[in-house]
Coordinates of C-alpha atoms in Angstrom, one line a residue:
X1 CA -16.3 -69.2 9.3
X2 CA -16.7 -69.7 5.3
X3 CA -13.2 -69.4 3.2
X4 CA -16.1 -66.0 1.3
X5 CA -16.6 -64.9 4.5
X6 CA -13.3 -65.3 6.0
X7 CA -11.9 -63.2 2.7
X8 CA -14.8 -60.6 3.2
X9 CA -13.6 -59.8 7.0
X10 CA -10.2 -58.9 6.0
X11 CA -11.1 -57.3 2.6
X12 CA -12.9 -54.8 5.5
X13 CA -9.5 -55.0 7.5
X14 CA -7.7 -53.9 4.1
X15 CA -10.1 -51.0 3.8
X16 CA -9.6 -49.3 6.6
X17 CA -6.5 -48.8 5.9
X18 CA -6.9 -47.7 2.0
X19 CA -9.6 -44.9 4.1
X20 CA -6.5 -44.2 5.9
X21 CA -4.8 -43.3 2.9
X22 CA -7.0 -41.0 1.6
X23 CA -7.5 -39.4 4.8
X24 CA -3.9 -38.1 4.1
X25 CA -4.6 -37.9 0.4
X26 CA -3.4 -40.7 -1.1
X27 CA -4.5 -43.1 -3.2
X28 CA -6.8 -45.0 -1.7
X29 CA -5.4 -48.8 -1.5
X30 CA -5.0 -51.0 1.7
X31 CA -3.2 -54.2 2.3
X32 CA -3.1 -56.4 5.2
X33 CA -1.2 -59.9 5.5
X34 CA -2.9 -62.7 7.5
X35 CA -1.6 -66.3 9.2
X36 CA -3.8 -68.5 11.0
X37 CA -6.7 -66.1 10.9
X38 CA -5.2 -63.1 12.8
X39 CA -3.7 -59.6 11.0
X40 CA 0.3 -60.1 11.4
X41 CA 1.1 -56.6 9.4
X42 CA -1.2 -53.8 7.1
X43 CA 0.0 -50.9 4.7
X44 CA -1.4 -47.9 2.5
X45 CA -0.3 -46.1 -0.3
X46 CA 2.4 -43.5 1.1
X47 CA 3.8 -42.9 -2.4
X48 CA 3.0 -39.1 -2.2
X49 CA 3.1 -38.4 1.0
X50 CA 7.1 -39.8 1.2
X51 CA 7.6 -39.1 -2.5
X52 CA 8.9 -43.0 -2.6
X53 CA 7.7 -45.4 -5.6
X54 CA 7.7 -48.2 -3.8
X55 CA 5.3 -47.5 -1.2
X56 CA 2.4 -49.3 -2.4
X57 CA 0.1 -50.8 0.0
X58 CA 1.2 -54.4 -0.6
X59 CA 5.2 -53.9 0.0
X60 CA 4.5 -51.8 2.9
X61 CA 2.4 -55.3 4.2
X62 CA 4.8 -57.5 3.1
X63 CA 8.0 -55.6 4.7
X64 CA 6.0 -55.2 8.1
X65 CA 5.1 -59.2 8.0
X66 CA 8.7 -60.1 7.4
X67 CA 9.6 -57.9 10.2
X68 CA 7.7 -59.4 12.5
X69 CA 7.8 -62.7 11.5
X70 CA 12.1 -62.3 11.0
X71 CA 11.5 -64.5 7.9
X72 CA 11.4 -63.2 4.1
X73 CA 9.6 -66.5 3.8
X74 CA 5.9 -65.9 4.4
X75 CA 4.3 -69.8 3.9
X76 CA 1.4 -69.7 5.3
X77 CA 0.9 -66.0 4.9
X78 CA -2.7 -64.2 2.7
X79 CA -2.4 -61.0 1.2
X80 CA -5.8 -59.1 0.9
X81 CA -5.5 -55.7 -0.7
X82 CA -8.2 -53.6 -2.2
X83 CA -6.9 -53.3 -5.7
X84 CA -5.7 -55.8 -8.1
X85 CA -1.8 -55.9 -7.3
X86 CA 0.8 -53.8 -10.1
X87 CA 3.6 -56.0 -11.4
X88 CA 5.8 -54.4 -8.1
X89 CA 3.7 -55.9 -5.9
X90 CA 2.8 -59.1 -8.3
X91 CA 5.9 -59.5 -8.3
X92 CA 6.7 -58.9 -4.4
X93 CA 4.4 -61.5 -3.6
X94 CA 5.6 -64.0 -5.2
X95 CA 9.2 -63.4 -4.4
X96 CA 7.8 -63.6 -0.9
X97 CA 6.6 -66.8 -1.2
X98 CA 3.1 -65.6 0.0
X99 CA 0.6 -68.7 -0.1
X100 CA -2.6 -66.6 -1.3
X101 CA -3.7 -63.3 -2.8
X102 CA -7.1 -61.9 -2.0
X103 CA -8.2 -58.6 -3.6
X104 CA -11.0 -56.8 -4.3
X105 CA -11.3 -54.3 -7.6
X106 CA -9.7 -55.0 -10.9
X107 CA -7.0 -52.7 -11.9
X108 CA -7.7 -52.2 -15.7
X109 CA -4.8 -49.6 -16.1
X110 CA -1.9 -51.8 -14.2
X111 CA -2.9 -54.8 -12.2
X112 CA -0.9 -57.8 -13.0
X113 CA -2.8 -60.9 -11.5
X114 CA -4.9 -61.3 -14.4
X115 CA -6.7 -58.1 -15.9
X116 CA -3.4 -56.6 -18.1
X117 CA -0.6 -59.6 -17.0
X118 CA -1.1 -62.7 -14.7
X119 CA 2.4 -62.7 -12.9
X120 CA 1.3 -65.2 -9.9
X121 CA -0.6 -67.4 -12.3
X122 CA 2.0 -67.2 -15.0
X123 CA 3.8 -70.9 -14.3
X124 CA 7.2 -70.2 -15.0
X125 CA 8.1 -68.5 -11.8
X126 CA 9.2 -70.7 -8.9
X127 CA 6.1 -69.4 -6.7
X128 CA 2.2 -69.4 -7.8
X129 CA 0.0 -68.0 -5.0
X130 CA -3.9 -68.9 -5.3
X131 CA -5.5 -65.9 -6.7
X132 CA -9.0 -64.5 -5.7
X133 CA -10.2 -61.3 -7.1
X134 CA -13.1 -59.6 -7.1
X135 CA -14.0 -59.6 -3.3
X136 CA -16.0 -57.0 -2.3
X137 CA -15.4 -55.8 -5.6
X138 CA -18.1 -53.1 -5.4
X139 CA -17.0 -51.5 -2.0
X140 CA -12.9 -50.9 -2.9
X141 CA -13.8 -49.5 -6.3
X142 CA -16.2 -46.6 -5.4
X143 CA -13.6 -45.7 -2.8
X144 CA -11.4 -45.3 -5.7
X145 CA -13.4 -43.4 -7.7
X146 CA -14.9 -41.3 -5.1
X147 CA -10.9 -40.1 -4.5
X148 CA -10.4 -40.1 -8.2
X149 CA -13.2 -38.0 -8.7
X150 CA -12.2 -35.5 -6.3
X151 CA -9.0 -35.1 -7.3
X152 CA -10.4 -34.1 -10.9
X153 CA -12.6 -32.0 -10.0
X154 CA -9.8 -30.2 -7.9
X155 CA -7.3 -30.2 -10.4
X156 CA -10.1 -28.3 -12.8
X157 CA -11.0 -26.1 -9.7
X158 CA -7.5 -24.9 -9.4
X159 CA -6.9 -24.8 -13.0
X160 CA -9.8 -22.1 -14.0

């Protein structure tokens, strides 16, 4: 299987769980952590839900894998996530020591692997993951604004 391809199976993996999260009315972004070519861990956005900060899709990933795995350590590891990573999880995944970061739409408001900040690409951090973004690029954003749009137009519902 292609390296494209390869990335475009578990951008789908990382989808089904971002549909999870909006299932339970969330925002709608799914991780999953890969090594060797098989899923070791997954997370969603739980921020509301558990009314916890941290609980972005990528730190829920990486605390499962290291879990598992009994090592903070994750060489070897890939990261694919459905939205361009926030400083937190920039900044997670390089502490982490993840080899790669695969994700699929840009975050113009807060992602942090290249679109406002480039924290894995930034050289003067002890780690630099390989970056690809813009993997199924199309797909992970009009989840996004399909949830975003429907949370609008419920906010203005209940506010008339």
């Amino acid at each position: 299987m292609s390296a494209d391809a390869q990335d475009e199976r578990f951008i789908r993996e990382a989808l089904k769980y971002a549909r999870r999260a909006y299932t339970k009315g969330e925002a709608p972004v799914g991780a999953v952590v890969v090594r060797d070519g098989a899923v070791i861990s997954y997370g969603y956005n739980e921020r509301e839900r558990k009314q916890d900060a941290t609980l972005h899709a990528e730190m829920t990933a990486i605390k499962r894998c290291c879990k598992k795995l009994g090592l903070w350590r994750l060489y070897g590891c890939t990261i694919y996530v459905t939205l361009e990573p926030c400083a937190m999880c920039a900044g997670a995944i390089v502490l982490a020591r993840l080899d790669r970061l695969v994700f699929g739409a840009s975050d113009p408001k807060s992602g942090a692997c290249g679109t406002l900040f480039d924290i894995p690409g930034s050289g003067k951090l002890n780690h630099s993951p390989d970056v690809t973004g813009g993997v199924l690029r199309g797909e992970c954003a009009a989840l996004l604004t399909g949830f975003f749009t429907g949370i609008r137009a419920g906010e203005a519902l209940k506010s008339k």
